[in-house]
Tab-separated table of C-alpha atoms and ligand atoms in Angstrom:
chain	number	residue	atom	x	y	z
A	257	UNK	CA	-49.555	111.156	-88.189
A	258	UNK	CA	-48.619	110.820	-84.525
A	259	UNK	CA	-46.769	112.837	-82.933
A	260	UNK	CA	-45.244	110.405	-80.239
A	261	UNK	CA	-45.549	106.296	-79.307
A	262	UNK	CA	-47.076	107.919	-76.085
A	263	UNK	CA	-50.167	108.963	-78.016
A	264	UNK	CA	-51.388	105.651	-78.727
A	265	UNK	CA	-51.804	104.920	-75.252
A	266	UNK	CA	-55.472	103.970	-74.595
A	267	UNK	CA	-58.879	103.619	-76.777
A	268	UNK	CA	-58.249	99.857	-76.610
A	269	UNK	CA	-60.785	97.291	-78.519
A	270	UNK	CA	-63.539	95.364	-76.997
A	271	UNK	CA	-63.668	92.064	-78.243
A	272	UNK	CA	-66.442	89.221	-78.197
A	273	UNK	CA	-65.255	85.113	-77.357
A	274	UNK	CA	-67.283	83.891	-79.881
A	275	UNK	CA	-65.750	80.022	-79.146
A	276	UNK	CA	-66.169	79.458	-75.694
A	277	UNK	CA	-68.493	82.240	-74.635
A	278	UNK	CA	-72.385	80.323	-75.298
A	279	UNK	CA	-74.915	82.848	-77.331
A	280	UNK	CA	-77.325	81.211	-74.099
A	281	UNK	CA	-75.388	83.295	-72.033
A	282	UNK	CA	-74.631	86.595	-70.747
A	283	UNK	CA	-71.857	87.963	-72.846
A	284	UNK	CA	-68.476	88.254	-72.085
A	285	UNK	CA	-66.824	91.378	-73.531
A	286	UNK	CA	-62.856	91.583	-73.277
A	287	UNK	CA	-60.856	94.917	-72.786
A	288	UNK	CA	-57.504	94.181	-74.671
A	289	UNK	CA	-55.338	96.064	-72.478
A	290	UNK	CA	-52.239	94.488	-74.718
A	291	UNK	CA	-53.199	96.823	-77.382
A	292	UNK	CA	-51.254	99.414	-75.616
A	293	UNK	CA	-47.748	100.052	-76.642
A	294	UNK	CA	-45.923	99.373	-73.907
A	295	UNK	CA	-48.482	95.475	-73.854
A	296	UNK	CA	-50.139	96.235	-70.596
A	297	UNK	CA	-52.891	98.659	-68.700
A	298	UNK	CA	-49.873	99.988	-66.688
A	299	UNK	CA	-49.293	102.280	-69.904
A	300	UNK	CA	-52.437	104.158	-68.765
A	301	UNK	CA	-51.294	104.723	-65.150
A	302	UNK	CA	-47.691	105.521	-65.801
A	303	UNK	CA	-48.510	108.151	-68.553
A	304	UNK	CA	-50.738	109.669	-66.170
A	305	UNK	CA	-48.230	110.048	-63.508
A	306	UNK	CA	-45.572	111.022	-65.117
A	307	UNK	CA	-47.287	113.749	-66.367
A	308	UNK	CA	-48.782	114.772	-63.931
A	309	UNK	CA	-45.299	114.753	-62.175
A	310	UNK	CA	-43.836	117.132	-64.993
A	311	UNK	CA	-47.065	119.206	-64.559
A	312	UNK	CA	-46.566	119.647	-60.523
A	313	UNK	CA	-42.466	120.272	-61.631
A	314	UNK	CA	-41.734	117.106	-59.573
A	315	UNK	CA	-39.669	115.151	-62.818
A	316	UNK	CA	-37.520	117.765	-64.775
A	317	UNK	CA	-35.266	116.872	-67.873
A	318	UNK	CA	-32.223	114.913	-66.434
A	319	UNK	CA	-34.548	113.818	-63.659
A	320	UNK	CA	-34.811	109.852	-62.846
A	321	UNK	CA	-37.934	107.462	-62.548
A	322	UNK	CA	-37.405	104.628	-59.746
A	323	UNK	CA	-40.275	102.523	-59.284
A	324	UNK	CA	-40.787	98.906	-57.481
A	325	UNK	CA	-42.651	96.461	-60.109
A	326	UNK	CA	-42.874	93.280	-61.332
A	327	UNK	CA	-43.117	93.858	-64.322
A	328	UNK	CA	-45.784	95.844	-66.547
A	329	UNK	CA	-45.983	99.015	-64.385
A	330	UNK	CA	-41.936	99.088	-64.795
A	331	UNK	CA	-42.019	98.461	-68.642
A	332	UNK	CA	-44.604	101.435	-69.429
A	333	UNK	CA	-42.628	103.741	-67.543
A	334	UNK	CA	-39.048	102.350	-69.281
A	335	UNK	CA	-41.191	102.953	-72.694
A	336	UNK	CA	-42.319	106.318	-71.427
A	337	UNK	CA	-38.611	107.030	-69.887
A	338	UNK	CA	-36.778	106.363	-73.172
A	339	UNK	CA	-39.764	108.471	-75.280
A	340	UNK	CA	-38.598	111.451	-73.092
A	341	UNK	CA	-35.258	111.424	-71.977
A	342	UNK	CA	-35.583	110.405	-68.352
A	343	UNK	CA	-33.151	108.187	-66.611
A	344	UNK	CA	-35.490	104.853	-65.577
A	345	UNK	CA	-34.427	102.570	-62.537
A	346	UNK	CA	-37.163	99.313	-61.916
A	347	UNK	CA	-36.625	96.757	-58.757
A	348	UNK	CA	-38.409	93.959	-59.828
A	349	UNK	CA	-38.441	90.273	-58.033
A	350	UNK	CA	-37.520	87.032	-58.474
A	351	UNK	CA	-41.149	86.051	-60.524
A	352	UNK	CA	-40.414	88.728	-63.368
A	353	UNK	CA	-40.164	87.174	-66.437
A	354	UNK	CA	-37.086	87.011	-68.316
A	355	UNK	CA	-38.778	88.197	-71.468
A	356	UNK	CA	-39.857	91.583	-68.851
A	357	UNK	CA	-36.718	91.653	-67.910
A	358	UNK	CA	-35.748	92.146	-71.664
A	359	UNK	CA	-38.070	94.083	-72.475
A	360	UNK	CA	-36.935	96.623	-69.432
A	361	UNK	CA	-33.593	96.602	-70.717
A	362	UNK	CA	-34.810	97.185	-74.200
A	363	UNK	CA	-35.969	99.983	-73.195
A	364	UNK	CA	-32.863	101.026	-71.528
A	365	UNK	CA	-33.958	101.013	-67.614
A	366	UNK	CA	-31.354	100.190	-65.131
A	367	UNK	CA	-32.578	96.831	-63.227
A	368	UNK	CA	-32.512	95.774	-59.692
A	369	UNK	CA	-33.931	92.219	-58.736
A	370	UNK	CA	-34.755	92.133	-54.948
A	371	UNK	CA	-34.437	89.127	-54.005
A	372	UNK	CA	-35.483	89.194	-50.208
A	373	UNK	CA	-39.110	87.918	-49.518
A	374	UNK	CA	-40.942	90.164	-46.865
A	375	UNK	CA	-43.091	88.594	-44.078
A	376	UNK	CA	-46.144	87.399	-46.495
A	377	UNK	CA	-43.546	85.882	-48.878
A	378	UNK	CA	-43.880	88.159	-51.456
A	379	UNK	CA	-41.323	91.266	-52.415
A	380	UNK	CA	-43.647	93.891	-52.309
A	381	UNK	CA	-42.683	95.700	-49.217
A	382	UNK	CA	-38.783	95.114	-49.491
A	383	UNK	CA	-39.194	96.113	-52.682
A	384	UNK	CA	-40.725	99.461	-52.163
A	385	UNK	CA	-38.461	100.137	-49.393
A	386	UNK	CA	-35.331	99.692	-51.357
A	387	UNK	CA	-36.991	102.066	-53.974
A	388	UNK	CA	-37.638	104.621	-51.371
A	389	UNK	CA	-34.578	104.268	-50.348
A	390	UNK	CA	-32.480	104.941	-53.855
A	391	UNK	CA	-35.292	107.832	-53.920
A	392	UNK	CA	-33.960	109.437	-51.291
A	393	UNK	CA	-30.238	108.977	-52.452
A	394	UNK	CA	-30.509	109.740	-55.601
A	395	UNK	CA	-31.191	113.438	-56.813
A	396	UNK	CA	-33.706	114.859	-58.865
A	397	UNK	CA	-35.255	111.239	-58.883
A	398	UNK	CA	-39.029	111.268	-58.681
A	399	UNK	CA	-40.897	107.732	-57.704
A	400	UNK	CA	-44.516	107.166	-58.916
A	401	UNK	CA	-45.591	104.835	-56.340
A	402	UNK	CA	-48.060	102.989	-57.892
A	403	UNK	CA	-48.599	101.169	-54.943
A	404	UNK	CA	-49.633	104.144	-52.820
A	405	UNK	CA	-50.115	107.427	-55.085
A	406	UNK	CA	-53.741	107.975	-55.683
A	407	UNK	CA	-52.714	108.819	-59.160
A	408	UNK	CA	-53.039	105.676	-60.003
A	409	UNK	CA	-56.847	104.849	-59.817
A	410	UNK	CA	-57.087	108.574	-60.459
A	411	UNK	CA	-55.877	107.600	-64.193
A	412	UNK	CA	-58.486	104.692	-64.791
A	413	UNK	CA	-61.370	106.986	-63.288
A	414	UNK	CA	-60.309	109.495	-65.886
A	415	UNK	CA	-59.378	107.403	-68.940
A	416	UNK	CA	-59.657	103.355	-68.906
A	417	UNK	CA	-63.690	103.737	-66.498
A	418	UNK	CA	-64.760	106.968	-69.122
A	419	UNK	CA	-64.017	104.442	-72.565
A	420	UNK	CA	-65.883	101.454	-70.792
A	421	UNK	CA	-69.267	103.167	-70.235
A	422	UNK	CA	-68.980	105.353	-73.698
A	423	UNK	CA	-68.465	101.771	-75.556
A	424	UNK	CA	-70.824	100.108	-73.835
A	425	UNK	CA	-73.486	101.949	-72.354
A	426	UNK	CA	-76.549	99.673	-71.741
A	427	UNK	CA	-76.911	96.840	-70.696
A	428	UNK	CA	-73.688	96.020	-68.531
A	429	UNK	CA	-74.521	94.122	-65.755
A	430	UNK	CA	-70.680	93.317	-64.558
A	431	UNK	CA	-67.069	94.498	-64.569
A	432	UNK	CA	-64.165	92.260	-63.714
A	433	UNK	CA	-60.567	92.805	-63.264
A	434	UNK	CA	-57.589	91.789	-61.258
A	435	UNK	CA	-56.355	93.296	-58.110
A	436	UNK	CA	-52.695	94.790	-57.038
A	437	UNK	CA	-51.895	98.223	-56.588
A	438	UNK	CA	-55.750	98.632	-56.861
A	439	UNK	CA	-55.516	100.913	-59.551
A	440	UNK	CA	-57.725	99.877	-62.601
A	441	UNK	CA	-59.915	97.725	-59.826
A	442	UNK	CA	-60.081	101.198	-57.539
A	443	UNK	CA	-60.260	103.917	-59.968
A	444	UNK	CA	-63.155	102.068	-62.091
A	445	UNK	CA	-65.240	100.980	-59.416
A	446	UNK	CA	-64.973	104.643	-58.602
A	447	UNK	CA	-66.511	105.888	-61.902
A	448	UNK	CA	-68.866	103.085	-62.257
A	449	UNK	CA	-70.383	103.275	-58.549
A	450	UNK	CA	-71.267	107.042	-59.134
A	451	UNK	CA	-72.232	106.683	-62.812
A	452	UNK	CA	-73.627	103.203	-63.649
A	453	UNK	CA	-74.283	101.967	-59.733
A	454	UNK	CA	-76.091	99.269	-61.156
A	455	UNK	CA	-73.393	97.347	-62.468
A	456	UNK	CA	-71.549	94.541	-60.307
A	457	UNK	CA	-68.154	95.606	-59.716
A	458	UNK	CA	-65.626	92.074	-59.097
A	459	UNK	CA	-62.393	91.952	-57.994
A	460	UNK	CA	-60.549	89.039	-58.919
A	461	UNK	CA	-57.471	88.054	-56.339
A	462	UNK	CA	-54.904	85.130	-56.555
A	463	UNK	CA	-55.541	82.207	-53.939
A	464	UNK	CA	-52.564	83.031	-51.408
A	465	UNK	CA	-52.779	87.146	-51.762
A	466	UNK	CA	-54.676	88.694	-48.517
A	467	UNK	CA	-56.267	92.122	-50.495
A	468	UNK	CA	-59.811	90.635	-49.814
A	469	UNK	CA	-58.665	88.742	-46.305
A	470	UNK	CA	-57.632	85.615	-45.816
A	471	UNK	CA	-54.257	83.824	-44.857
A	472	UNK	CA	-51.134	85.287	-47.507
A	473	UNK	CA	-49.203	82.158	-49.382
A	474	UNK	CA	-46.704	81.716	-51.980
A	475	UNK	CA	-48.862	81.865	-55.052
A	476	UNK	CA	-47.504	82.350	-58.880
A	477	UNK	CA	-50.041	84.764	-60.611
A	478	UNK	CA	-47.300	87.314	-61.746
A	479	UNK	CA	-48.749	90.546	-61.192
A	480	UNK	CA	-51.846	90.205	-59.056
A	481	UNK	CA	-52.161	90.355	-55.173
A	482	UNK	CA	-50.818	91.943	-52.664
A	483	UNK	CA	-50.041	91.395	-48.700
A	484	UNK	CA	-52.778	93.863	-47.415
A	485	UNK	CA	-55.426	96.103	-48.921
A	486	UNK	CA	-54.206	99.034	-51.644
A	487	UNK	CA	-55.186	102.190	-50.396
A	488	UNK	CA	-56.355	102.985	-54.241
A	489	UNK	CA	-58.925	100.567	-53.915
A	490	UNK	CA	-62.476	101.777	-51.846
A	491	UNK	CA	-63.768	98.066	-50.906
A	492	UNK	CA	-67.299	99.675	-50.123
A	493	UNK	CA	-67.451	99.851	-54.061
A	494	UNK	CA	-66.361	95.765	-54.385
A	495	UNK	CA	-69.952	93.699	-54.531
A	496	UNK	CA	-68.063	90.526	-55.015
A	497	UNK	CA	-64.727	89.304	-54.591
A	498	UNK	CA	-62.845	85.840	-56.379
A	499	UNK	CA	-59.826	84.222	-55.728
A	500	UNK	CA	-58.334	82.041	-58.327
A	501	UNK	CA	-55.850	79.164	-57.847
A	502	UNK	CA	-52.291	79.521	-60.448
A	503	UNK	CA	-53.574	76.352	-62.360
A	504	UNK	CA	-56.795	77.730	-63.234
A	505	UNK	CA	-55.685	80.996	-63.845
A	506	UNK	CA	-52.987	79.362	-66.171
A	507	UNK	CA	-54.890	77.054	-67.392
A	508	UNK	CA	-57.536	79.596	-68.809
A	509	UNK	CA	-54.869	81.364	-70.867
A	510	UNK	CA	-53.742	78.822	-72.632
A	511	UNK	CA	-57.285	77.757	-73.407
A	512	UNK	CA	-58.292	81.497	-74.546
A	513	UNK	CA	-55.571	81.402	-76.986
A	514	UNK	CA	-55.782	77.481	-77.948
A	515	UNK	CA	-59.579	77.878	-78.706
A	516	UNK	CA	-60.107	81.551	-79.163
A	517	UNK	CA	-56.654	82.897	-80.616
A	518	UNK	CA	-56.778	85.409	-77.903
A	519	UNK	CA	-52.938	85.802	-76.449
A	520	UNK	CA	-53.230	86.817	-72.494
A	521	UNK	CA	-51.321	86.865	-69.648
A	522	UNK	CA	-52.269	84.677	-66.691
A	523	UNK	CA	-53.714	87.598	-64.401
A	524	UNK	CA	-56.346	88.089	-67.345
A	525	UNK	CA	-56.831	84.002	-67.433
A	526	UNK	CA	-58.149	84.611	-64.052
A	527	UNK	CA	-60.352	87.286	-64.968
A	528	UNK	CA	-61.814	85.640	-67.973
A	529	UNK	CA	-62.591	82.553	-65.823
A	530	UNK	CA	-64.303	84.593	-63.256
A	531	UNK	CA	-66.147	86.382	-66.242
A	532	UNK	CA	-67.185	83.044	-67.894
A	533	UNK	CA	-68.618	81.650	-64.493
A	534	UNK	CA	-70.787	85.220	-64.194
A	535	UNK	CA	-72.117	84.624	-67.668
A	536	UNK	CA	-73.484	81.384	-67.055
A	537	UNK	CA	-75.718	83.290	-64.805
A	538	UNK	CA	-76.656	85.906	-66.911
A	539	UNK	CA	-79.388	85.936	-69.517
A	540	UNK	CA	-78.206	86.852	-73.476
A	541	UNK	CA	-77.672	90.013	-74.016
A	542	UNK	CA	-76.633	90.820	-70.702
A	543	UNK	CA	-73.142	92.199	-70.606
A	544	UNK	CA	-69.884	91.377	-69.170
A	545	UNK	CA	-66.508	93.726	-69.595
A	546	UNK	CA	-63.389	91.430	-68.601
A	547	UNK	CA	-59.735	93.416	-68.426
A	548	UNK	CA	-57.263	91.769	-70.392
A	549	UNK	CA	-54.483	93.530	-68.546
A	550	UNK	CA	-51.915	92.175	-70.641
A	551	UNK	CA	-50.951	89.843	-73.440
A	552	UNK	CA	-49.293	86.436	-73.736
A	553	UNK	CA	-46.379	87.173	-75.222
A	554	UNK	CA	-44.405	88.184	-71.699
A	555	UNK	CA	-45.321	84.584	-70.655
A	556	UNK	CA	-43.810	82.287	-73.450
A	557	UNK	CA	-41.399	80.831	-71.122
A	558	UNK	CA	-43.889	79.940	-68.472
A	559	UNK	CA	-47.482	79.721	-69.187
A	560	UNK	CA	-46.903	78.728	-72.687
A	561	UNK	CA	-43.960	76.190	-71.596
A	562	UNK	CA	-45.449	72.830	-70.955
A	563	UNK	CA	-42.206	71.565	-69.233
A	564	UNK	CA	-42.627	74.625	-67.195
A	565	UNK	CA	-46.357	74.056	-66.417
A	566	UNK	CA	-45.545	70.287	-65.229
A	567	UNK	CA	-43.416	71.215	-63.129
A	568	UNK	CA	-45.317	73.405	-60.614
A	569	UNK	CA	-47.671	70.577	-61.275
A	570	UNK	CA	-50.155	71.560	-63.228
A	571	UNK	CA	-52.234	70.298	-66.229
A	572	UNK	CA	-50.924	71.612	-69.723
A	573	UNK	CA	-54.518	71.600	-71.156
A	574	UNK	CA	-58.157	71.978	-71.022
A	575	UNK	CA	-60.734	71.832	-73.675
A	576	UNK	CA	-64.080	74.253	-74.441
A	577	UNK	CA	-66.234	71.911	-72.000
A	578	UNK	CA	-63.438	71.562	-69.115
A	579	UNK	CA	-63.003	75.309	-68.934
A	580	UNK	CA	-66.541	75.794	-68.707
A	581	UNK	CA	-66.846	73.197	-66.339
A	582	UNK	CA	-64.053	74.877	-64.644
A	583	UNK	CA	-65.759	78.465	-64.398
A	584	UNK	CA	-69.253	76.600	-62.945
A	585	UNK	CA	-67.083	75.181	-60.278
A	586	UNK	CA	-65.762	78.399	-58.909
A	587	UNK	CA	-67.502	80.155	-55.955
A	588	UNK	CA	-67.074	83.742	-54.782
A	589	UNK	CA	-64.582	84.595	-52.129
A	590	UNK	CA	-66.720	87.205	-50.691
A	591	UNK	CA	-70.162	88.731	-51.216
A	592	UNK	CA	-69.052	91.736	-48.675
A	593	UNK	CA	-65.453	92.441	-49.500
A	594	UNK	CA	-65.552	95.284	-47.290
A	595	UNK	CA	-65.775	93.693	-44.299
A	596	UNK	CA	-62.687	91.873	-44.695
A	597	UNK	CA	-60.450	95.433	-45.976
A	598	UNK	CA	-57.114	94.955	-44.145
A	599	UNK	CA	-55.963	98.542	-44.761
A	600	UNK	CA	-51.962	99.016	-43.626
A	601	UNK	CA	-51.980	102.879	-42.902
A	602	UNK	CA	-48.667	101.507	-40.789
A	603	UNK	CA	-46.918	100.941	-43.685
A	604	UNK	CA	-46.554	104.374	-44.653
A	605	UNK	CA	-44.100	104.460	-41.664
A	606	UNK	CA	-42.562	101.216	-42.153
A	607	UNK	CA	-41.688	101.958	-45.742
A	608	UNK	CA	-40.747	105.162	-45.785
A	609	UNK	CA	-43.066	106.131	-48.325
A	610	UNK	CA	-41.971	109.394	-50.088
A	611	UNK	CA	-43.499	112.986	-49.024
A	612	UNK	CA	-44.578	113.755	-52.455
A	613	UNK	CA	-46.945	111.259	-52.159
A	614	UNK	CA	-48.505	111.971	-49.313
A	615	UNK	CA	-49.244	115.476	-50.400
A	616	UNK	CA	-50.302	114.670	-53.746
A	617	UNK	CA	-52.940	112.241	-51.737
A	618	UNK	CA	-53.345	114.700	-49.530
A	619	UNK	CA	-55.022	117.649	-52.574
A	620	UNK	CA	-56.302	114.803	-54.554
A	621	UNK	CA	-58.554	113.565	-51.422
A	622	UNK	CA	-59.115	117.504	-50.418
A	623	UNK	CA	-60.249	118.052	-53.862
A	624	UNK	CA	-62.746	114.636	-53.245
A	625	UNK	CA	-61.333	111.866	-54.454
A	626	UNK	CA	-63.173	109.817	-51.759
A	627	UNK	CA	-61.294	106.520	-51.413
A	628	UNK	CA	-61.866	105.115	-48.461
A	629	UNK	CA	-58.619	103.346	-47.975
A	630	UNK	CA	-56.953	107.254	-49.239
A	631	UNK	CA	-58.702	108.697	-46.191
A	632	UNK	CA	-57.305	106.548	-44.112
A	633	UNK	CA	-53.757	107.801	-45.190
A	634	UNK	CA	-54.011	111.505	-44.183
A	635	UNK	CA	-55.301	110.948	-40.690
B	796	PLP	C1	-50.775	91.631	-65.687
B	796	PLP	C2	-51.384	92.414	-64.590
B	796	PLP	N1	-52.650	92.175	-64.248
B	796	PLP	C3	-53.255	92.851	-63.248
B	796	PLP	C4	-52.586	93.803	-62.513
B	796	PLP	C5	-53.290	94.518	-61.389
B	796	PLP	O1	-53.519	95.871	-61.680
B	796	PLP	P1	-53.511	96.982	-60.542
B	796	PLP	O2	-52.097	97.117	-60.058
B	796	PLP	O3	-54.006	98.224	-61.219
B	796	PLP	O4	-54.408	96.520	-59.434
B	796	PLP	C6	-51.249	94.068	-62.841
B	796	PLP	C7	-50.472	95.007	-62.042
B	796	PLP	O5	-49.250	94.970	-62.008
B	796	PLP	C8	-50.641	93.377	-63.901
B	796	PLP	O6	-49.364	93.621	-64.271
């Protein structure tokens, strides 16, 4: 018997594409992040912190959660919120689903949708300052900060990075995930660079998000991307970096569950894409592990709406040959993500961002949690 829903959190399958994915080929291996109660990764990262939050005696009973997110970060800690009694308050944006929106509620969190873009079109920063803000109005409230709290990659080195190289120990010649906060990107290059340096870490970015460089555009990839570089993610462990246009990240989804029955969200349609074009590159029994961050279920309304598809434009199918086609086509963004890090240590300033996290950064990075972009913060 379990004790709580919270238990469940983690140990998530690794499954095989046996449709699409060529036995020619390297294979690609998916981590099915939607396995997780709350549907996403974030459960992971928001357990952690919270904990860790009532272990440090920042988050008491009667104490309240506020956190900016689009989405999954925001559900897993409404889910985690309601398990324990804690008062939840999300600011999501204007791109949040209405079935995440639901789902917050569901859970009973308190919803704010920011609807002022900052200065890369996004709502990331006014986002974050309006929860800083409430933060600092509100009593006994305690903010997680995925965005800059080390805690975050610090949960993926310790739990998501540790269940990768147990399940798969030989043979893995890549990893692949999407890139926001940083955290599951940061926290398992982290792990992997000190104990499996051999495999290719690859970030995966939405065309229009400036993480790995670049000019930052409108883009529609809910979840992925951010205006600058996340200071959980150390681009000296990044050996390649991808950015993937909304249509083909769409596009893959719908194909993984058309001609794989695989539901996932369109972040991990990007991923799976990227993972598909590594394979064809890769000799059989070479191997692949691809996050599948989330399911498809949150995205009925939009990646699964045709209507919706053709009206941003896009095509409302591709078969086996097209999406392979597809993957061949893409080339990297970078082969030295590092030298295009746009770290924002400014921000701290400009955001307000709480003093808790700064000294929880501060005695995670004394006690060597060496990311680069973390350094940077305590100077
Ligand atoms: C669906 C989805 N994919 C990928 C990511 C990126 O993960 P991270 O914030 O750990 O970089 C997120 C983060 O919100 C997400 O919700």
């Amino acid at each position: 018997m379990i004790a709580s829903i919270l238990e469940t959190i983690g140990h998530t399958p690794l499954i095989t594409l046996p449709n699409i994915n060529k036995p020619s080929e390297g294979q690609v291996l998916f981590k099915y992040e939607r396995n997780n109660p709350g549907g996403s990764i974030k459960d992971r990262a928001a357990y952690y912190i919270v904990t860790e939050a009532e272990r440090r005696g920042l988050l008491k009973p009667g104490g309240t959660i506020i956190e900016s997110s689009s989405g999954n970060f925001g559900i897993s800690l409404a889910m985690i919120g309601a398990a324990k009694g804690y008062r939840v308050i999300i600011l999501v944006d204007p791109k949040t689903t209405t079935a995440n929106l639901a789902l917050l509620r569901g859970f009973g969190a308190e919803v704010i949708v920011v609807t002022e873009q900052d200065d890369s079109g996004s709502y990331h920063k006014t986002r974050i300052s309006l929860a800083n803000k409430l933060a600092r109005e509100i009593e006994h409230s305690f903010r997680p900060d995925q965005c800059f709290s080390l805690l975050n990659s610090e949960a993926h080195y310790k739990s998501t990075a540790r269940e990768i190289t147990e399940a798969c120990p030989a043979r893995l010649a890549a990893f692949v995930t999407a890139v926001s906060t940083g955290g599951q990107l940061g926290g398992i290059s982290r792990y992997l660079k000190t104990f499996a340096p051999e495999v290719q870490i690859v970030g995966v970015d939405a065309v229009g998000s400036a993480i790995f460089g670049g000019h930052a555009d409108a883009y529609r990839i809910p979840g992925i991307g951010l205006g600058w570089t996340p200071v959980n993610l150390d681009m000296n462990h990044i050996d390649q970096a991808y950015k993937v246009t909304d249509e083909e990240a769409f596009l893959t989804a719908r194909a993984l569950a058309r001609h794989e029955g695989i539901l996932v969200g369109p972040s991990s349609g990007a991923c799976a894409l990227v993972a598909l074009r590594l394979a064809q590159e890769l000799a059989p029994g070479e191997r692949i592990i691809c996050m599948i961050s989330d399911g498809g279920e949150r995205y009925i309304q939009t990646l699964f709406n045709d209507e919706w598809m053709e009206q941003q434009g896009f095509a409302t199918s591709v078969d086996m040959e097209g999406l392979r086609t597809m993957a061949q086509r893409l080339q990297p963004w970078s082969l030295h993500p590092a030298g295009s890090a746009n770290y924002r240590s400014d921000l701290l300033q400009t955001l307000e961002v709480p003093e808790s996290t700064l000294h929880m950064n501060a005695e995670l990075l004394s006690r060597g949690v060496d990311s680069q972009g973390g350094s940077l913060f305590i100077d």
